[in-house]
mmCIF file of C-alpha atoms in Angstrom:
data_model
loop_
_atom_site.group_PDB
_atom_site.id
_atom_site.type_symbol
_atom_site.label_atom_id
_atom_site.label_comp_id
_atom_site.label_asym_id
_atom_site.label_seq_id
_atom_site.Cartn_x
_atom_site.Cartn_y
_atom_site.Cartn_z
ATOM 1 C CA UNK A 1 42.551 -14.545 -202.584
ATOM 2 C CA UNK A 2 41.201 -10.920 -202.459
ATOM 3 C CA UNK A 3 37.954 -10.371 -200.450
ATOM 4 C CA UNK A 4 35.369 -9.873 -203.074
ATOM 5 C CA UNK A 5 33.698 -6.992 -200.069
ATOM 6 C CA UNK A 6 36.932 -5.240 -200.523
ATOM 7 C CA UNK A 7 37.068 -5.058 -204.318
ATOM 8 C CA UNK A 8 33.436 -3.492 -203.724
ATOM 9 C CA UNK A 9 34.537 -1.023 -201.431
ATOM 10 C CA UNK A 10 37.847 -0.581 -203.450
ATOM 11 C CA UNK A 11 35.837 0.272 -206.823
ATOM 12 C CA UNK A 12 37.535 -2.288 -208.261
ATOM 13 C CA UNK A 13 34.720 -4.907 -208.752
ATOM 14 C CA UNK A 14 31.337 -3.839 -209.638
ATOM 15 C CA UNK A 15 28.335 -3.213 -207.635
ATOM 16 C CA UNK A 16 25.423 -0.925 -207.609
ATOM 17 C CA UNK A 17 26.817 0.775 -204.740
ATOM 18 C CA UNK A 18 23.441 2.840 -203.122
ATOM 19 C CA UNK A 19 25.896 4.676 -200.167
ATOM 20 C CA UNK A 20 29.352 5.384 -199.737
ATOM 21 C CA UNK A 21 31.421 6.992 -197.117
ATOM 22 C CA UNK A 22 34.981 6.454 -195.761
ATOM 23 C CA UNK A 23 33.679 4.447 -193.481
ATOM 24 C CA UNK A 24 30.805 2.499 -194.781
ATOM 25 C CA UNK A 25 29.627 0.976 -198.349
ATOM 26 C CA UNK A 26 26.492 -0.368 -199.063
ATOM 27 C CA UNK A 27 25.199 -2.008 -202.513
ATOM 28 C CA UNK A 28 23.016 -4.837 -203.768
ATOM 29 C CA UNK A 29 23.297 -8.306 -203.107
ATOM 30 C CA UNK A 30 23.638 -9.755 -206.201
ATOM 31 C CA UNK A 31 21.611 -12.295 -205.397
ATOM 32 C CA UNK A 32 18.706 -10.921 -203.288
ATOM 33 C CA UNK A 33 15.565 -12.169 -201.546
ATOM 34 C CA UNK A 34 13.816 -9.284 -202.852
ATOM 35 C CA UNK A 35 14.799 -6.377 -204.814
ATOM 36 C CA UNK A 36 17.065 -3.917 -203.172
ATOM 37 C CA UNK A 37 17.874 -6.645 -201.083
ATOM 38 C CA UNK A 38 20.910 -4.307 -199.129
ATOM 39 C CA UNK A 39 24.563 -5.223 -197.907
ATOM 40 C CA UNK A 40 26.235 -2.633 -195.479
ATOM 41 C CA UNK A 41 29.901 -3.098 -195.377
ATOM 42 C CA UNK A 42 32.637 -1.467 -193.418
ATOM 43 C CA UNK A 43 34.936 0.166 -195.445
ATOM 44 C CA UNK A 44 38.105 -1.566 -193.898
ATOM 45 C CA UNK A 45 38.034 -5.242 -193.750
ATOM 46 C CA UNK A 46 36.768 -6.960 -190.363
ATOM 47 C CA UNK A 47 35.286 -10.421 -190.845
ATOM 48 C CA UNK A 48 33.080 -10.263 -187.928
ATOM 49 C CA UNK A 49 30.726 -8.052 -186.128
ATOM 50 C CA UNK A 50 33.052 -8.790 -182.553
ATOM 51 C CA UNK A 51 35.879 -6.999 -184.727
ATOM 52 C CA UNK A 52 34.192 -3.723 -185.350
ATOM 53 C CA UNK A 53 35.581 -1.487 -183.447
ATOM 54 C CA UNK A 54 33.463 0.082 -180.926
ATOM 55 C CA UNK A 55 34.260 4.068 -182.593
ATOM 56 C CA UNK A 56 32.569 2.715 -185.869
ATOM 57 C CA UNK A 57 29.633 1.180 -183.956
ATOM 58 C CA UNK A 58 27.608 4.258 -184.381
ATOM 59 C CA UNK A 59 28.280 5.272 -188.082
ATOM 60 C CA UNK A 60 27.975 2.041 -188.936
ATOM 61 C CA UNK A 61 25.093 1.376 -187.779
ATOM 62 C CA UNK A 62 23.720 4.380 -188.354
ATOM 63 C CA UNK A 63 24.224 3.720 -192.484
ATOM 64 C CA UNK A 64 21.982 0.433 -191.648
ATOM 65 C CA UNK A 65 19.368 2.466 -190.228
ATOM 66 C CA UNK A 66 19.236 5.136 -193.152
ATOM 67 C CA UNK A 67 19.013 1.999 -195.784
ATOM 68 C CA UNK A 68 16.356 0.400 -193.922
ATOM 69 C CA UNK A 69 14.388 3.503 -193.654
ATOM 70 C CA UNK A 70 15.222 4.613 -197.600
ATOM 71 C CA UNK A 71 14.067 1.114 -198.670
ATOM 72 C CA UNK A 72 10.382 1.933 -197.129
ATOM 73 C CA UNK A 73 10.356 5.286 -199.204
ATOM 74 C CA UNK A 74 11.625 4.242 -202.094
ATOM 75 C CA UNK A 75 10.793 0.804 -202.604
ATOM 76 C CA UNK A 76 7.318 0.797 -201.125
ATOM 77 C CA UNK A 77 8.495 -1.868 -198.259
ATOM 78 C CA UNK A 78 6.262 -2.292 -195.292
ATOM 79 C CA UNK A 79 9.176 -2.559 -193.153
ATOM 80 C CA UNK A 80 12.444 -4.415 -193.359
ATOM 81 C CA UNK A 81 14.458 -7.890 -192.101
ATOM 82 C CA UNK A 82 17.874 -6.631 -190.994
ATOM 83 C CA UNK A 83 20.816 -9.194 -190.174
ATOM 84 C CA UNK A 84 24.158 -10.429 -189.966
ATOM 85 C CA UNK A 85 25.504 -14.033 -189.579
ATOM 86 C CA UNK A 86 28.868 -14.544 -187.939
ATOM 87 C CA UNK A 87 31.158 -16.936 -189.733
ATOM 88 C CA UNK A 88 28.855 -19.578 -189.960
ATOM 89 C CA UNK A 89 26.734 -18.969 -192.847
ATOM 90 C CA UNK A 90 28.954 -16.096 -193.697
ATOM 91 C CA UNK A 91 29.121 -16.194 -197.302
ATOM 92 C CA UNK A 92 31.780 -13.819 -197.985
ATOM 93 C CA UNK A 93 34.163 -13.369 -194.513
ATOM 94 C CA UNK A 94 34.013 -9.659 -194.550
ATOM 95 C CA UNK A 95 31.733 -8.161 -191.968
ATOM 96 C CA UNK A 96 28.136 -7.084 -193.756
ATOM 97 C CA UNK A 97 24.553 -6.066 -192.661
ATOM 98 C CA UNK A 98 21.898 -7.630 -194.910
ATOM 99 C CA UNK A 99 18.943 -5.117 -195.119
ATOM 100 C CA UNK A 100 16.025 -6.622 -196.921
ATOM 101 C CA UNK A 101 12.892 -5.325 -197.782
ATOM 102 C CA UNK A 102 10.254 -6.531 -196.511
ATOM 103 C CA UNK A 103 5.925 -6.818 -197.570
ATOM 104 C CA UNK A 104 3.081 -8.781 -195.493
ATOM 105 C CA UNK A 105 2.522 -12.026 -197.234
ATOM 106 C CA UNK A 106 6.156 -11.383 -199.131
ATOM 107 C CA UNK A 107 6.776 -15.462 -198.590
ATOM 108 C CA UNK A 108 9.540 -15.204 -196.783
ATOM 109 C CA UNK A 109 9.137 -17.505 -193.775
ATOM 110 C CA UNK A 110 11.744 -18.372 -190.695
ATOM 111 C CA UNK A 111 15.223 -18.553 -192.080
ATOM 112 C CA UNK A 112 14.396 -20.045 -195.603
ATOM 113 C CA UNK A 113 15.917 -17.404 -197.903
ATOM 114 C CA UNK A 114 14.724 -17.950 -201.511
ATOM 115 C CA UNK A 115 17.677 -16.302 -203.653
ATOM 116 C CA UNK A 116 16.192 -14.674 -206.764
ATOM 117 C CA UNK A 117 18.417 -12.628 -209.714
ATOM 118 C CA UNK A 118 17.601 -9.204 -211.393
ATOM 119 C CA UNK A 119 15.620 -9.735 -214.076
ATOM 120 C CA UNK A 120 19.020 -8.178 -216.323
ATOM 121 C CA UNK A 121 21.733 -5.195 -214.711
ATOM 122 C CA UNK A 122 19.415 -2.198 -216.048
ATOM 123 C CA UNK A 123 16.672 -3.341 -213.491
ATOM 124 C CA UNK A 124 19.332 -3.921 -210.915
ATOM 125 C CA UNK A 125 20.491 -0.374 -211.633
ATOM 126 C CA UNK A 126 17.317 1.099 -211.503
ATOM 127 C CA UNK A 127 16.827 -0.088 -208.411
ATOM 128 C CA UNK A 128 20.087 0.873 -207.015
ATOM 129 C CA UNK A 129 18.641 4.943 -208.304
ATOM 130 C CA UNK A 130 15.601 4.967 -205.883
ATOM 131 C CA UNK A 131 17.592 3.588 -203.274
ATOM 132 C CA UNK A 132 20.667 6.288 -203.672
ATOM 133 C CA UNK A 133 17.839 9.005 -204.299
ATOM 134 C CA UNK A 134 15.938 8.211 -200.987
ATOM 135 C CA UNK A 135 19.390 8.088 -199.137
ATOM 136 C CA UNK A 136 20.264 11.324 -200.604
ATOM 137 C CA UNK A 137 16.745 13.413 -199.693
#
């Protein structure tokens, strides 16, 4: 079974992909908490943060730190919840950040994640624009 990360990062399954690099990809969860709910891949496939090697470390990271800060600019977020489960709870076993923007009062409390859609793929896209635009000023 391919990984569905992979296809992402590949081009061969769609995404609203907000950065790409050769290293790193990052595009909306299809499912988010809120909108422009984040997932920062590596562009090779590692199923867990212990198998990143320590040379991609930095610009990994580094692409997490550039989506949480775009997601403030251009999606009006107070902050932002960043994370990344290992194996258990891993939903798809390719290594990913989550990056999730984040309000006061938002109603996200302790580790209940309330999965929401797009309202349809032109809001997702739309989305996917401020986020790419902020990463790219």
């Amino acid at each position: 079974m391919e990984c569905v990360f992979c296809a992402v990062v590949a081009d061969s399954a769609a995404a609203h992909v907000v950065h790409r690099d050769d290293r790193t990809v990052a595009f909306l969860d299809r499912r988010p908490l809120f909108p422009g709910h984040t997932l920062v891949v590596p562009a090779v496939h590692l199923e867990t943060l212990a198998d990143l090697p320590v040379d991609l470390l930095e610009p990994f990271f580094a692409v997490v730190q550039r989506v949480a800060k775009a997601m403030e600019g251009a999606l009006g977020a107070a902050g932002s919840f960043v994370a990344a489960n290992n194996r258990i709870s891993q939903s798809v076993p390719h290594l990913h950040v989550h990056v999730v923007p984040r309000n006061p009062k938002d109603g996200l409390r302790g580790f209940f994640w309330p999965r929401t859609c797009y309202r349809d793929d032109a809001e997702a896209a739309e989305v996917a624009a401020r986020l790419r635009s902020a990463l790219a000023g």
